[in-house]
mmCIF file as Biopython writes it, N, C-alpha, C and O atoms, coordinates in Angstrom:
data_model
#
loop_
_atom_site.group_PDB
_atom_site.id
_atom_site.type_symbol
_atom_site.label_atom_id
_atom_site.label_alt_id
_atom_site.label_comp_id
_atom_site.label_asym_id
_atom_site.label_entity_id
_atom_site.label_seq_id
_atom_site.pdbx_PDB_ins_code
_atom_site.Cartn_x
_atom_site.Cartn_y
_atom_site.Cartn_z
_atom_site.occupancy
_atom_site.B_iso_or_equiv
_atom_site.auth_seq_id
_atom_site.auth_asym_id
_atom_site.pdbx_PDB_model_num
ATOM 1   N N  . MET A ? 1  ? -14.549 -10.200 1.225   1.0 0.0 1  A 1 
ATOM 2   C CA . MET A ? 1  ? -13.318 -9.442  1.227   1.0 0.0 1  A 1 
ATOM 3   C C  . MET A ? 1  ? -12.947 -9.047  -0.211  1.0 0.0 1  A 1 
ATOM 4   O O  . MET A ? 1  ? -12.411 -7.962  -0.440  1.0 0.0 1  A 1 
ATOM 5   N N  . GLN A ? 2  ? -13.227 -9.908  -1.150  1.0 0.0 2  A 1 
ATOM 6   C CA . GLN A ? 2  ? -12.918 -9.604  -2.552  1.0 0.0 2  A 1 
ATOM 7   C C  . GLN A ? 2  ? -13.787 -8.450  -3.048  1.0 0.0 2  A 1 
ATOM 8   O O  . GLN A ? 2  ? -13.289 -7.581  -3.763  1.0 0.0 2  A 1 
ATOM 9   N N  . VAL A ? 3  ? -15.040 -8.418  -2.697  1.0 0.0 3  A 1 
ATOM 10  C CA . VAL A ? 3  ? -15.948 -7.347  -3.123  1.0 0.0 3  A 1 
ATOM 11  C C  . VAL A ? 3  ? -15.488 -6.021  -2.505  1.0 0.0 3  A 1 
ATOM 12  O O  . VAL A ? 3  ? -15.492 -4.995  -3.184  1.0 0.0 3  A 1 
ATOM 13  N N  . ALA A ? 4  ? -15.100 -6.030  -1.253  1.0 0.0 4  A 1 
ATOM 14  C CA . ALA A ? 4  ? -14.631 -4.799  -0.593  1.0 0.0 4  A 1 
ATOM 15  C C  . ALA A ? 4  ? -13.351 -4.295  -1.242  1.0 0.0 4  A 1 
ATOM 16  O O  . ALA A ? 4  ? -13.214 -3.103  -1.519  1.0 0.0 4  A 1 
ATOM 17  N N  . SER A ? 5  ? -12.421 -5.201  -1.481  1.0 0.0 5  A 1 
ATOM 18  C CA . SER A ? 5  ? -11.187 -4.810  -2.133  1.0 0.0 5  A 1 
ATOM 19  C C  . SER A ? 5  ? -11.426 -4.225  -3.527  1.0 0.0 5  A 1 
ATOM 20  O O  . SER A ? 5  ? -10.819 -3.227  -3.917  1.0 0.0 5  A 1 
ATOM 21  N N  . ALA A ? 6  ? -12.313 -4.865  -4.248  1.0 0.0 6  A 1 
ATOM 22  C CA . ALA A ? 6  ? -12.628 -4.381  -5.607  1.0 0.0 6  A 1 
ATOM 23  C C  . ALA A ? 6  ? -13.331 -3.027  -5.563  1.0 0.0 6  A 1 
ATOM 24  O O  . ALA A ? 6  ? -13.054 -2.157  -6.389  1.0 0.0 6  A 1 
ATOM 25  N N  . ALA A ? 7  ? -14.235 -2.847  -4.607  1.0 0.0 7  A 1 
ATOM 26  C CA . ALA A ? 7  ? -14.937 -1.596  -4.501  1.0 0.0 7  A 1 
ATOM 27  C C  . ALA A ? 7  ? -13.987 -0.450  -4.198  1.0 0.0 7  A 1 
ATOM 28  O O  . ALA A ? 7  ? -14.035 0.597   -4.844  1.0 0.0 7  A 1 
ATOM 29  N N  . TRP A ? 8  ? -13.133 -0.653  -3.223  1.0 0.0 8  A 1 
ATOM 30  C CA . TRP A ? 8  ? -12.178 0.395   -2.851  1.0 0.0 8  A 1 
ATOM 31  C C  . TRP A ? 8  ? -11.183 0.625   -3.983  1.0 0.0 8  A 1 
ATOM 32  O O  . TRP A ? 8  ? -10.847 1.774   -4.268  1.0 0.0 8  A 1 
ATOM 33  N N  . GLY A ? 9  ? -10.714 -0.404  -4.619  1.0 0.0 9  A 1 
ATOM 34  C CA . GLY A ? 9  ? -9.756  -0.248  -5.719  1.0 0.0 9  A 1 
ATOM 35  C C  . GLY A ? 9  ? -10.366 0.520   -6.878  1.0 0.0 9  A 1 
ATOM 36  O O  . GLY A ? 9  ? -9.726  1.411   -7.437  1.0 0.0 9  A 1 
ATOM 37  N N  . ILE A ? 10 ? -11.590 0.188   -7.241  1.0 0.0 10 A 1 
ATOM 38  C CA . ILE A ? 10 ? -12.260 0.887   -8.331  1.0 0.0 10 A 1 
ATOM 39  C C  . ILE A ? 10 ? -12.514 2.341   -7.964  1.0 0.0 10 A 1 
ATOM 40  O O  . ILE A ? 10 ? -12.361 3.225   -8.808  1.0 0.0 10 A 1 
ATOM 41  N N  . ALA A ? 11 ? -12.905 2.609   -6.695  1.0 0.0 11 A 1 
ATOM 42  C CA . ALA A ? 11 ? -13.131 3.993   -6.258  1.0 0.0 11 A 1 
ATOM 43  C C  . ALA A ? 11 ? -11.848 4.819   -6.375  1.0 0.0 11 A 1 
ATOM 44  O O  . ALA A ? 11 ? -11.901 5.960   -6.834  1.0 0.0 11 A 1 
ATOM 45  N N  . PHE A ? 12 ? -10.730 4.289   -5.983  1.0 0.0 12 A 1 
ATOM 46  C CA . PHE A ? 12 ? -9.479  5.035   -6.058  1.0 0.0 12 A 1 
ATOM 47  C C  . PHE A ? 12 ? -9.011  5.166   -7.509  1.0 0.0 12 A 1 
ATOM 48  O O  . PHE A ? 12 ? -8.413  6.181   -7.867  1.0 0.0 12 A 1 
ATOM 49  N N  . LEU A ? 13 ? -9.269  4.168   -8.344  1.0 0.0 13 A 1 
ATOM 50  C CA . LEU A ? 13 ? -8.917  4.274   -9.739  1.0 0.0 13 A 1 
ATOM 51  C C  . LEU A ? 13 ? -9.728  5.341   -10.450 1.0 0.0 13 A 1 
ATOM 52  O O  . LEU A ? 13 ? -9.180  6.115   -11.234 1.0 0.0 13 A 1 
ATOM 53  N N  . ILE A ? 14 ? -11.025 5.391   -10.186 1.0 0.0 14 A 1 
ATOM 54  C CA . ILE A ? 14 ? -11.875 6.450   -10.742 1.0 0.0 14 A 1 
ATOM 55  C C  . ILE A ? 14 ? -11.445 7.801   -10.244 1.0 0.0 14 A 1 
ATOM 56  O O  . ILE A ? 14 ? -11.448 8.772   -11.001 1.0 0.0 14 A 1 
ATOM 57  N N  . ASP A ? 15 ? -11.065 7.887   -8.952  1.0 0.0 15 A 1 
ATOM 58  C CA . ASP A ? 15 ? -10.571 9.154   -8.425  1.0 0.0 15 A 1 
ATOM 59  C C  . ASP A ? 15 ? -9.315  9.620   -9.185  1.0 0.0 15 A 1 
ATOM 60  O O  . ASP A ? 15 ? -9.204  10.791  -9.549  1.0 0.0 15 A 1 
ATOM 61  N N  . ALA A ? 16 ? -8.398  8.718   -9.414  1.0 0.0 16 A 1 
ATOM 62  C CA . ALA A ? 16 ? -7.165  9.081   -10.117 1.0 0.0 16 A 1 
ATOM 63  C C  . ALA A ? 16 ? -7.446  9.550   -11.529 1.0 0.0 16 A 1 
ATOM 64  O O  . ALA A ? 16 ? -6.869  10.537  -11.986 1.0 0.0 16 A 1 
ATOM 65  N N  . ILE A ? 17 ? -8.321  8.855   -12.217 1.0 0.0 17 A 1 
ATOM 66  C CA . ILE A ? 17 ? -8.661  9.245   -13.611 1.0 0.0 17 A 1 
ATOM 67  C C  . ILE A ? 17 ? -9.389  10.583  -13.607 1.0 0.0 17 A 1 
ATOM 68  O O  . ILE A ? 17 ? -9.138  11.426  -14.468 1.0 0.0 17 A 1 
ATOM 69  N N  . ALA A ? 18 ? -10.290 10.786  -12.646 1.0 0.0 18 A 1 
ATOM 70  C CA . ALA A ? 18 ? -11.002 12.079  -12.570 1.0 0.0 18 A 1 
ATOM 71  C C  . ALA A ? 18 ? -10.044 13.217  -12.263 1.0 0.0 18 A 1 
ATOM 72  O O  . ALA A ? 18 ? -10.219 14.307  -12.806 1.0 0.0 18 A 1 
ATOM 73  N N  . ARG A ? 19 ? -9.062  13.022  -11.436 1.0 0.0 19 A 1 
ATOM 74  C CA . ARG A ? 19 ? -8.100  14.063  -11.124 1.0 0.0 19 A 1 
ATOM 75  C C  . ARG A ? 19 ? -7.260  14.451  -12.328 1.0 0.0 19 A 1 
ATOM 76  O O  . ARG A ? 19 ? -6.961  15.627  -12.533 1.0 0.0 19 A 1 
ATOM 77  N N  . VAL A ? 20 ? -6.886  13.470  -13.113 1.0 0.0 20 A 1 
ATOM 78  C CA . VAL A ? 20 ? -6.084  13.784  -14.338 1.0 0.0 20 A 1 
ATOM 79  C C  . VAL A ? 20 ? -6.955  14.552  -15.317 1.0 0.0 20 A 1 
ATOM 80  O O  . VAL A ? 20 ? -6.510  15.541  -15.900 1.0 0.0 20 A 1 
ATOM 81  N N  . VAL A ? 21 ? -8.195  14.106  -15.504 1.0 0.0 21 A 1 
ATOM 82  C CA . VAL A ? 21 ? -9.118  14.831  -16.402 1.0 0.0 21 A 1 
ATOM 83  C C  . VAL A ? 21 ? -9.371  16.256  -15.936 1.0 0.0 21 A 1 
ATOM 84  O O  . VAL A ? 21 ? -9.353  17.201  -16.725 1.0 0.0 21 A 1 
ATOM 85  N N  . MET A ? 22 ? -9.605  16.389  -14.640 1.0 0.0 22 A 1 
ATOM 86  C CA . MET A ? 22 ? -9.824  17.727  -14.080 1.0 0.0 22 A 1 
ATOM 87  C C  . MET A ? 22 ? -8.598  18.622  -14.238 1.0 0.0 22 A 1 
ATOM 88  O O  . MET A ? 22 ? -8.729  19.813  -14.520 1.0 0.0 22 A 1 
ATOM 89  N N  . ALA A ? 23 ? -7.417  18.056  -14.056 1.0 0.0 23 A 1 
ATOM 90  C CA . ALA A ? 23 ? -6.191  18.867  -14.140 1.0 0.0 23 A 1 
ATOM 91  C C  . ALA A ? 23 ? -5.988  19.402  -15.543 1.0 0.0 23 A 1 
ATOM 92  O O  . ALA A ? 23 ? -5.456  20.499  -15.715 1.0 0.0 23 A 1 
ATOM 93  N N  . TYR A ? 24 ? -6.400  18.649  -16.544 1.0 0.0 24 A 1 
ATOM 94  C CA . TYR A ? 24 ? -6.212  19.102  -17.937 1.0 0.0 24 A 1 
ATOM 95  C C  . TYR A ? 24 ? -7.366  19.945  -18.454 1.0 0.0 24 A 1 
ATOM 96  O O  . TYR A ? 24 ? -7.198  20.651  -19.448 1.0 0.0 24 A 1 
ATOM 97  N N  . THR A ? 25 ? -8.520  19.900  -17.824 1.0 0.0 25 A 1 
ATOM 98  C CA . THR A ? 25 ? -9.680  20.569  -18.429 1.0 0.0 25 A 1 
ATOM 99  C C  . THR A ? 25 ? -10.187 21.739  -17.615 1.0 0.0 25 A 1 
ATOM 100 O O  . THR A ? 25 ? -10.814 22.631  -18.187 1.0 0.0 25 A 1 
ATOM 101 N N  . LEU A ? 26 ? -9.949  21.790  -16.289 1.0 0.0 26 A 1 
ATOM 102 C CA . LEU A ? 26 ? -10.521 22.848  -15.459 1.0 0.0 26 A 1 
ATOM 103 C C  . LEU A ? 26 ? -9.474  23.880  -15.086 1.0 0.0 26 A 1 
ATOM 104 O O  . LEU A ? 26 ? -8.271  23.637  -15.187 1.0 0.0 26 A 1 
ATOM 105 N N  . PRO A ? 27 ? -9.956  25.042  -14.652 1.0 0.0 27 A 1 
ATOM 106 C CA . PRO A ? 27 ? -9.002  26.045  -14.164 1.0 0.0 27 A 1 
ATOM 107 C C  . PRO A ? 27 ? -8.255  25.506  -12.908 1.0 0.0 27 A 1 
ATOM 108 O O  . PRO A ? 27 ? -8.807  24.745  -12.113 1.0 0.0 27 A 1 
ATOM 109 N N  . ILE A ? 28 ? -7.000  25.930  -12.774 1.0 0.0 28 A 1 
ATOM 110 C CA . ILE A ? 28 ? -6.142  25.380  -11.731 1.0 0.0 28 A 1 
ATOM 111 C C  . ILE A ? 28 ? -6.704  25.626  -10.337 1.0 0.0 28 A 1 
ATOM 112 O O  . ILE A ? 28 ? -6.565  24.776  -9.458  1.0 0.0 28 A 1 
ATOM 113 N N  . ASP A ? 29 ? -7.334  26.771  -10.123 1.0 0.0 29 A 1 
ATOM 114 C CA . ASP A ? 29 ? -7.832  27.075  -8.761  1.0 0.0 29 A 1 
ATOM 115 C C  . ASP A ? 29 ? -9.000  26.154  -8.344  1.0 0.0 29 A 1 
ATOM 116 O O  . ASP A ? 29 ? -9.217  25.966  -7.147  1.0 0.0 29 A 1 
ATOM 117 N N  . SER A ? 30 ? -9.727  25.598  -9.264  1.0 0.0 30 A 1 
ATOM 118 C CA . SER A ? 30 ? -10.867 24.822  -8.870  1.0 0.0 30 A 1 
ATOM 119 C C  . SER A ? 30 ? -10.576 23.320  -8.682  1.0 0.0 30 A 1 
ATOM 120 O O  . SER A ? 30 ? -11.395 22.585  -8.131  1.0 0.0 30 A 1 
ATOM 121 N N  . VAL A ? 31 ? -9.434  22.893  -9.136  1.0 0.0 31 A 1 
ATOM 122 C CA . VAL A ? 31 ? -9.130  21.455  -9.119  1.0 0.0 31 A 1 
ATOM 123 C C  . VAL A ? 31 ? -8.983  20.887  -7.693  1.0 0.0 31 A 1 
ATOM 124 O O  . VAL A ? 31 ? -9.534  19.817  -7.434  1.0 0.0 31 A 1 
ATOM 125 N N  . PRO A ? 32 ? -8.282  21.532  -6.769  1.0 0.0 32 A 1 
ATOM 126 C CA . PRO A ? 32 ? -8.133  20.922  -5.435  1.0 0.0 32 A 1 
ATOM 127 C C  . PRO A ? 32 ? -9.467  20.744  -4.701  1.0 0.0 32 A 1 
ATOM 128 O O  . PRO A ? 32 ? -9.721  19.685  -4.126  1.0 0.0 32 A 1 
ATOM 129 N N  . SER A ? 33 ? -10.311 21.768  -4.719  1.0 0.0 33 A 1 
ATOM 130 C CA . SER A ? 33 ? -11.588 21.621  -3.992  1.0 0.0 33 A 1 
ATOM 131 C C  . SER A ? 33 ? -12.513 20.620  -4.668  1.0 0.0 33 A 1 
ATOM 132 O O  . SER A ? 33 ? -13.191 19.849  -3.987  1.0 0.0 33 A 1 
ATOM 133 N N  . LEU A ? 34 ? -12.551 20.619  -5.994  1.0 0.0 34 A 1 
ATOM 134 C CA . LEU A ? 34 ? -13.379 19.673  -6.679  1.0 0.0 34 A 1 
ATOM 135 C C  . LEU A ? 34 ? -12.819 18.255  -6.548  1.0 0.0 34 A 1 
ATOM 136 O O  . LEU A ? 34 ? -13.587 17.295  -6.504  1.0 0.0 34 A 1 
ATOM 137 N N  . GLY A ? 35 ? -11.515 18.112  -6.487  1.0 0.0 35 A 1 
ATOM 138 C CA . GLY A ? 35 ? -10.915 16.799  -6.292  1.0 0.0 35 A 1 
ATOM 139 C C  . GLY A ? 35 ? -11.256 16.208  -4.940  1.0 0.0 35 A 1 
ATOM 140 O O  . GLY A ? 35 ? -11.489 15.005  -4.821  1.0 0.0 35 A 1 
ATOM 141 N N  . ALA A ? 36 ? -11.285 17.062  -3.910  1.0 0.0 36 A 1 
ATOM 142 C CA . ALA A ? 36 ? -11.669 16.607  -2.583  1.0 0.0 36 A 1 
ATOM 143 C C  . ALA A ? 36 ? -13.116 16.168  -2.558  1.0 0.0 36 A 1 
ATOM 144 O O  . ALA A ? 36 ? -13.452 15.169  -1.922  1.0 0.0 36 A 1 
ATOM 145 N N  . LEU A ? 37 ? -13.969 16.896  -3.236  1.0 0.0 37 A 1 
ATOM 146 C CA . LEU A ? 37 ? -15.405 16.535  -3.306  1.0 0.0 37 A 1 
ATOM 147 C C  . LEU A ? 37 ? -15.573 15.202  -4.039  1.0 0.0 37 A 1 
ATOM 148 O O  . LEU A ? 37 ? -16.337 14.344  -3.598  1.0 0.0 37 A 1 
ATOM 149 N N  . VAL A ? 38 ? -14.877 15.032  -5.132  1.0 0.0 38 A 1 
ATOM 150 C CA . VAL A ? 38 ? -14.993 13.758  -5.881  1.0 0.0 38 A 1 
ATOM 151 C C  . VAL A ? 38 ? -14.533 12.610  -5.009  1.0 0.0 38 A 1 
ATOM 152 O O  . VAL A ? 38 ? -15.162 11.551  -5.004  1.0 0.0 38 A 1 
ATOM 153 N N  . LEU A ? 39 ? -13.446 12.794  -4.269  1.0 0.0 39 A 1 
ATOM 154 C CA . LEU A ? 39 ? -12.951 11.744  -3.382  1.0 0.0 39 A 1 
ATOM 155 C C  . LEU A ? 39 ? -13.937 11.377  -2.312  1.0 0.0 39 A 1 
ATOM 156 O O  . LEU A ? 39 ? -14.167 10.194  -2.061  1.0 0.0 39 A 1 
ATOM 157 N N  . VAL A ? 40 ? -14.534 12.374  -1.666  1.0 0.0 40 A 1 
ATOM 158 C CA . VAL A ? 40 ? -15.500 12.099  -0.632  1.0 0.0 40 A 1 
ATOM 159 C C  . VAL A ? 40 ? -16.713 11.346  -1.176  1.0 0.0 40 A 1 
ATOM 160 O O  . VAL A ? 40 ? -17.194 10.408  -0.540  1.0 0.0 40 A 1 
ATOM 161 N N  . VAL A ? 41 ? -17.203 11.743  -2.330  1.0 0.0 41 A 1 
ATOM 162 C CA . VAL A ? 41 ? -18.341 11.065  -2.954  1.0 0.0 41 A 1 
ATOM 163 C C  . VAL A ? 41 ? -17.992 9.625   -3.290  1.0 0.0 41 A 1 
ATOM 164 O O  . VAL A ? 41 ? -18.772 8.716   -3.004  1.0 0.0 41 A 1 
ATOM 165 N N  . LEU A ? 42 ? -16.834 9.407   -3.890  1.0 0.0 42 A 1 
ATOM 166 C CA . LEU A ? 42 ? -16.438 8.047   -4.280  1.0 0.0 42 A 1 
ATOM 167 C C  . LEU A ? 42 ? -16.235 7.160   -3.046  1.0 0.0 42 A 1 
ATOM 168 O O  . LEU A ? 42 ? -16.620 5.991   -3.054  1.0 0.0 42 A 1 
ATOM 169 N N  . LEU A ? 43 ? -15.636 7.708   -1.993  1.0 0.0 43 A 1 
ATOM 170 C CA . LEU A ? 43 ? -15.436 6.918   -0.774  1.0 0.0 43 A 1 
ATOM 171 C C  . LEU A ? 43 ? -16.760 6.572   -0.160  1.0 0.0 43 A 1 
ATOM 172 O O  . LEU A ? 43 ? -16.940 5.448   0.310   1.0 0.0 43 A 1 
ATOM 173 N N  . GLY A ? 44 ? -17.718 7.513   -0.143  1.0 0.0 44 A 1 
ATOM 174 C CA . GLY A ? 44 ? -19.045 7.234   0.360   1.0 0.0 44 A 1 
ATOM 175 C C  . GLY A ? 44 ? -19.746 6.136   -0.439  1.0 0.0 44 A 1 
ATOM 176 O O  . GLY A ? 44 ? -20.379 5.249   0.134   1.0 0.0 44 A 1 
ATOM 177 N N  . MET A ? 45 ? -19.629 6.200   -1.750  1.0 0.0 45 A 1 
ATOM 178 C CA . MET A ? 45 ? -20.256 5.171   -2.580  1.0 0.0 45 A 1 
ATOM 179 C C  . MET A ? 45 ? -19.596 3.811   -2.354  1.0 0.0 45 A 1 
ATOM 180 O O  . MET A ? 45 ? -20.294 2.798   -2.295  1.0 0.0 45 A 1 
ATOM 181 N N  . ALA A ? 46 ? -18.289 3.764   -2.229  1.0 0.0 46 A 1 
ATOM 182 C CA . ALA A ? 46 ? -17.587 2.484   -2.015  1.0 0.0 46 A 1 
ATOM 183 C C  . ALA A ? 46 ? -17.987 1.900   -0.659  1.0 0.0 46 A 1 
ATOM 184 O O  . ALA A ? 46 ? -18.205 0.694   -0.545  1.0 0.0 46 A 1 
ATOM 185 N N  . GLN A ? 47 ? -18.085 2.756   0.376   1.0 0.0 47 A 1 
ATOM 186 C CA . GLN A ? 47 ? -18.476 2.270   1.681   1.0 0.0 47 A 1 
ATOM 187 C C  . GLN A ? 47 ? -19.896 1.777   1.688   1.0 0.0 47 A 1 
ATOM 188 O O  . GLN A ? 47 ? -20.201 0.772   2.330   1.0 0.0 47 A 1 
ATOM 189 N N  . ALA A ? 48 ? -20.770 2.462   0.986   1.0 0.0 48 A 1 
ATOM 190 C CA . ALA A ? 48 ? -22.166 2.050   0.909   1.0 0.0 48 A 1 
ATOM 191 C C  . ALA A ? 48 ? -22.282 0.697   0.189   1.0 0.0 48 A 1 
ATOM 192 O O  . ALA A ? 48 ? -23.056 -0.164  0.608   1.0 0.0 48 A 1 
ATOM 193 N N  . LEU A ? 49 ? -21.516 0.512   -0.889  1.0 0.0 49 A 1 
ATOM 194 C CA . LEU A ? 49 ? -21.534 -0.766  -1.606  1.0 0.0 49 A 1 
ATOM 195 C C  . LEU A ? 49 ? -21.055 -1.888  -0.753  1.0 0.0 49 A 1 
ATOM 196 O O  . LEU A ? 49 ? -21.651 -2.965  -0.757  1.0 0.0 49 A 1 
ATOM 197 N N  . VAL A ? 50 ? -19.983 -1.672  -0.009  1.0 0.0 50 A 1 
ATOM 198 C CA . VAL A ? 50 ? -19.426 -2.681  0.874   1.0 0.0 50 A 1 
ATOM 199 C C  . VAL A ? 50 ? -20.410 -3.020  1.979   1.0 0.0 50 A 1 
ATOM 200 O O  . VAL A ? 50 ? -20.594 -4.192  2.307   1.0 0.0 50 A 1 
ATOM 201 N N  . THR A ? 51 ? -21.040 -2.015  2.552   1.0 0.0 51 A 1 
ATOM 202 C CA . THR A ? 51 ? -21.992 -2.251  3.637   1.0 0.0 51 A 1 
ATOM 203 C C  . THR A ? 51 ? -23.211 -3.054  3.137   1.0 0.0 51 A 1 
ATOM 204 O O  . THR A ? 51 ? -23.637 -4.011  3.784   1.0 0.0 51 A 1 
ATOM 205 N N  . VAL A ? 52 ? -23.763 -2.653  1.982   1.0 0.0 52 A 1 
ATOM 206 C CA . VAL A ? 52 ? -24.900 -3.348  1.416   1.0 0.0 52 A 1 
ATOM 207 C C  . VAL A ? 52 ? -24.564 -4.801  1.107   1.0 0.0 52 A 1 
ATOM 208 O O  . VAL A ? 52 ? -25.341 -5.707  1.411   1.0 0.0 52 A 1 
ATOM 209 N N  . HIS A ? 53 ? -23.394 -5.016  0.496   1.0 0.0 53 A 1 
ATOM 210 C CA . HIS A ? 53 ? -22.986 -6.364  0.200   1.0 0.0 53 A 1 
ATOM 211 C C  . HIS A ? 53 ? -22.765 -7.159  1.464   1.0 0.0 53 A 1 
ATOM 212 O O  . HIS A ? 53 ? -23.138 -8.331  1.512   1.0 0.0 53 A 1 
ATOM 213 N N  . GLY A ? 54 ? -22.175 -6.574  2.488   1.0 0.0 54 A 1 
ATOM 214 C CA . GLY A ? 54 ? -21.952 -7.261  3.784   1.0 0.0 54 A 1 
ATOM 215 C C  . GLY A ? 54 ? -23.237 -7.680  4.417   1.0 0.0 54 A 1 
ATOM 216 O O  . GLY A ? 54 ? -23.326 -8.769  4.985   1.0 0.0 54 A 1 
ATOM 217 N N  . ARG A ? 55 ? -24.258 -6.823  4.333   1.0 0.0 55 A 1 
ATOM 218 C CA . ARG A ? 55 ? -25.558 -7.166  4.941   1.0 0.0 55 A 1 
ATOM 219 C C  . ARG A ? 55 ? -26.242 -8.282  4.142   1.0 0.0 55 A 1 
ATOM 220 O O  . ARG A ? 55 ? -26.780 -9.229  4.715   1.0 0.0 55 A 1 
ATOM 221 N N  . ARG A ? 56 ? -26.215 -8.159  2.860   1.0 0.0 56 A 1 
ATOM 222 C CA . ARG A ? 56 ? -26.906 -9.181  2.000   1.0 0.0 56 A 1 
ATOM 223 C C  . ARG A ? 56 ? -26.241 -10.540 2.104   1.0 0.0 56 A 1 
ATOM 224 O O  . ARG A ? 56 ? -26.917 -11.569 2.100   1.0 0.0 56 A 1 
ATOM 225 N N  . SER A ? 57 ? -24.911 -10.547 2.197   1.0 0.0 57 A 1 
ATOM 226 C CA . SER A ? 57 ? -24.208 -11.844 2.267   1.0 0.0 57 A 1 
ATOM 227 C C  . SER A ? 57 ? -24.200 -12.438 3.648   1.0 0.0 57 A 1 
ATOM 228 O O  . SER A ? 57 ? -23.883 -13.615 3.820   1.0 0.0 57 A 1 
ATOM 229 N N  . GLY A ? 58 ? -24.555 -11.620 4.663   1.0 0.0 58 A 1 
ATOM 230 C CA . GLY A ? 58 ? -24.543 -12.118 6.023   1.0 0.0 58 A 1 
ATOM 231 C C  . GLY A ? 58 ? -23.201 -11.964 6.712   1.0 0.0 58 A 1 
ATOM 232 O O  . GLY A ? 58 ? -23.039 -12.385 7.857   1.0 0.0 58 A 1 
ATOM 233 N N  . ALA A ? 59 ? -22.245 -11.371 6.035   1.0 0.0 59 A 1 
ATOM 234 C CA . ALA A ? 59 ? -20.935 -11.222 6.625   1.0 0.0 59 A 1 
ATOM 235 C C  . ALA A ? 59 ? -20.916 -10.263 7.840   1.0 0.0 59 A 1 
ATOM 236 O O  . ALA A ? 59 ? -20.198 -10.499 8.812   1.0 0.0 59 A 1 
ATOM 237 N N  . LEU A ? 60 ? -21.690 -9.218  7.770   1.0 0.0 60 A 1 
ATOM 238 C CA . LEU A ? 60 ? -21.722 -8.293  8.898   1.0 0.0 60 A 1 
ATOM 239 C C  . LEU A ? 60 ? -22.334 -8.951  10.163  1.0 0.0 60 A 1 
ATOM 240 O O  . LEU A ? 60 ? -21.905 -8.678  11.284  1.0 0.0 60 A 1 
ATOM 241 N N  . ALA A ? 61 ? -23.302 -9.786  9.962   1.0 0.0 61 A 1 
ATOM 242 C CA . ALA A ? 61 ? -23.906 -10.522 11.103  1.0 0.0 61 A 1 
ATOM 243 C C  . ALA A ? 61 ? -22.896 -11.452 11.726  1.0 0.0 61 A 1 
ATOM 244 O O  . ALA A ? 61 ? -22.822 -11.571 12.949  1.0 0.0 61 A 1 
ATOM 245 N N  . LEU A ? 62 ? -22.109 -12.119 10.880  1.0 0.0 62 A 1 
ATOM 246 C CA . LEU A ? 62 ? -21.083 -13.029 11.423  1.0 0.0 62 A 1 
ATOM 247 C C  . LEU A ? 62 ? -20.028 -12.258 12.230  1.0 0.0 62 A 1 
ATOM 248 O O  . LEU A ? 62 ? -19.579 -12.719 13.279  1.0 0.0 62 A 1 
ATOM 249 N N  . ILE A ? 63 ? -19.648 -11.098 11.733  1.0 0.0 63 A 1 
ATOM 250 C CA . ILE A ? 63 ? -18.650 -10.290 12.435  1.0 0.0 63 A 1 
ATOM 251 C C  . ILE A ? 63 ? -19.204 -9.776  13.758  1.0 0.0 63 A 1 
ATOM 252 O O  . ILE A ? 63 ? -18.514 -9.814  14.777  1.0 0.0 63 A 1 
ATOM 253 N N  . ARG A ? 64 ? -20.459 -9.291  13.749  1.0 0.0 64 A 1 
ATOM 254 C CA . ARG A ? 64 ? -21.042 -8.761  14.976  1.0 0.0 64 A 1 
ATOM 255 C C  . ARG A ? 64 ? -21.236 -9.842  16.035  1.0 0.0 64 A 1 
ATOM 256 O O  . ARG A ? 64 ? -21.049 -9.576  17.222  1.0 0.0 64 A 1 
ATOM 257 N N  . ASN A ? 65 ? -21.600 -11.029 15.636  1.0 0.0 65 A 1 
ATOM 258 C CA . ASN A ? 65 ? -21.822 -12.124 16.578  1.0 0.0 65 A 1 
ATOM 259 C C  . ASN A ? 65 ? -20.534 -12.713 17.130  1.0 0.0 65 A 1 
ATOM 260 O O  . ASN A ? 65 ? -20.516 -13.345 18.186  1.0 0.0 65 A 1 
ATOM 261 N N  . ARG A ? 66 ? -19.478 -12.494 16.398  1.0 0.0 66 A 1 
ATOM 262 C CA . ARG A ? 66 ? -18.167 -13.044 16.782  1.0 0.0 66 A 1 
ATOM 263 C C  . ARG A ? 66 ? -17.564 -12.278 17.942  1.0 0.0 66 A 1 
ATOM 264 O O  . ARG A ? 66 ? -16.984 -12.887 18.841  1.0 0.0 66 A 1 
ATOM 265 N N  . GLY A ? 67 ? -17.689 -10.906 17.946  1.0 0.0 67 A 1 
ATOM 266 C CA . GLY A ? 67 ? -17.000 -10.113 18.952  1.0 0.0 67 A 1 
ATOM 267 C C  . GLY A ? 67 ? -17.887 -9.761  20.037  1.0 0.0 67 A 1 
ATOM 268 O O  . GLY A ? 67 ? -17.472 -9.088  20.981  1.0 0.0 67 A 1 
#
């Protein structure tokens, strides 16, 4: 649970920093679409990290066998 929380927290922190940088450096019209793309990529990476960690630690197997 700690790894998952850290992964999601870091993903959203990077997203916030990227949005501020984009707002100051890119043309206004391109920021919303690029911001959405950055968010999707970061969420995908965070989910992949959580899934890989869950499989390696055995946590996903415990959850699947429980329900």
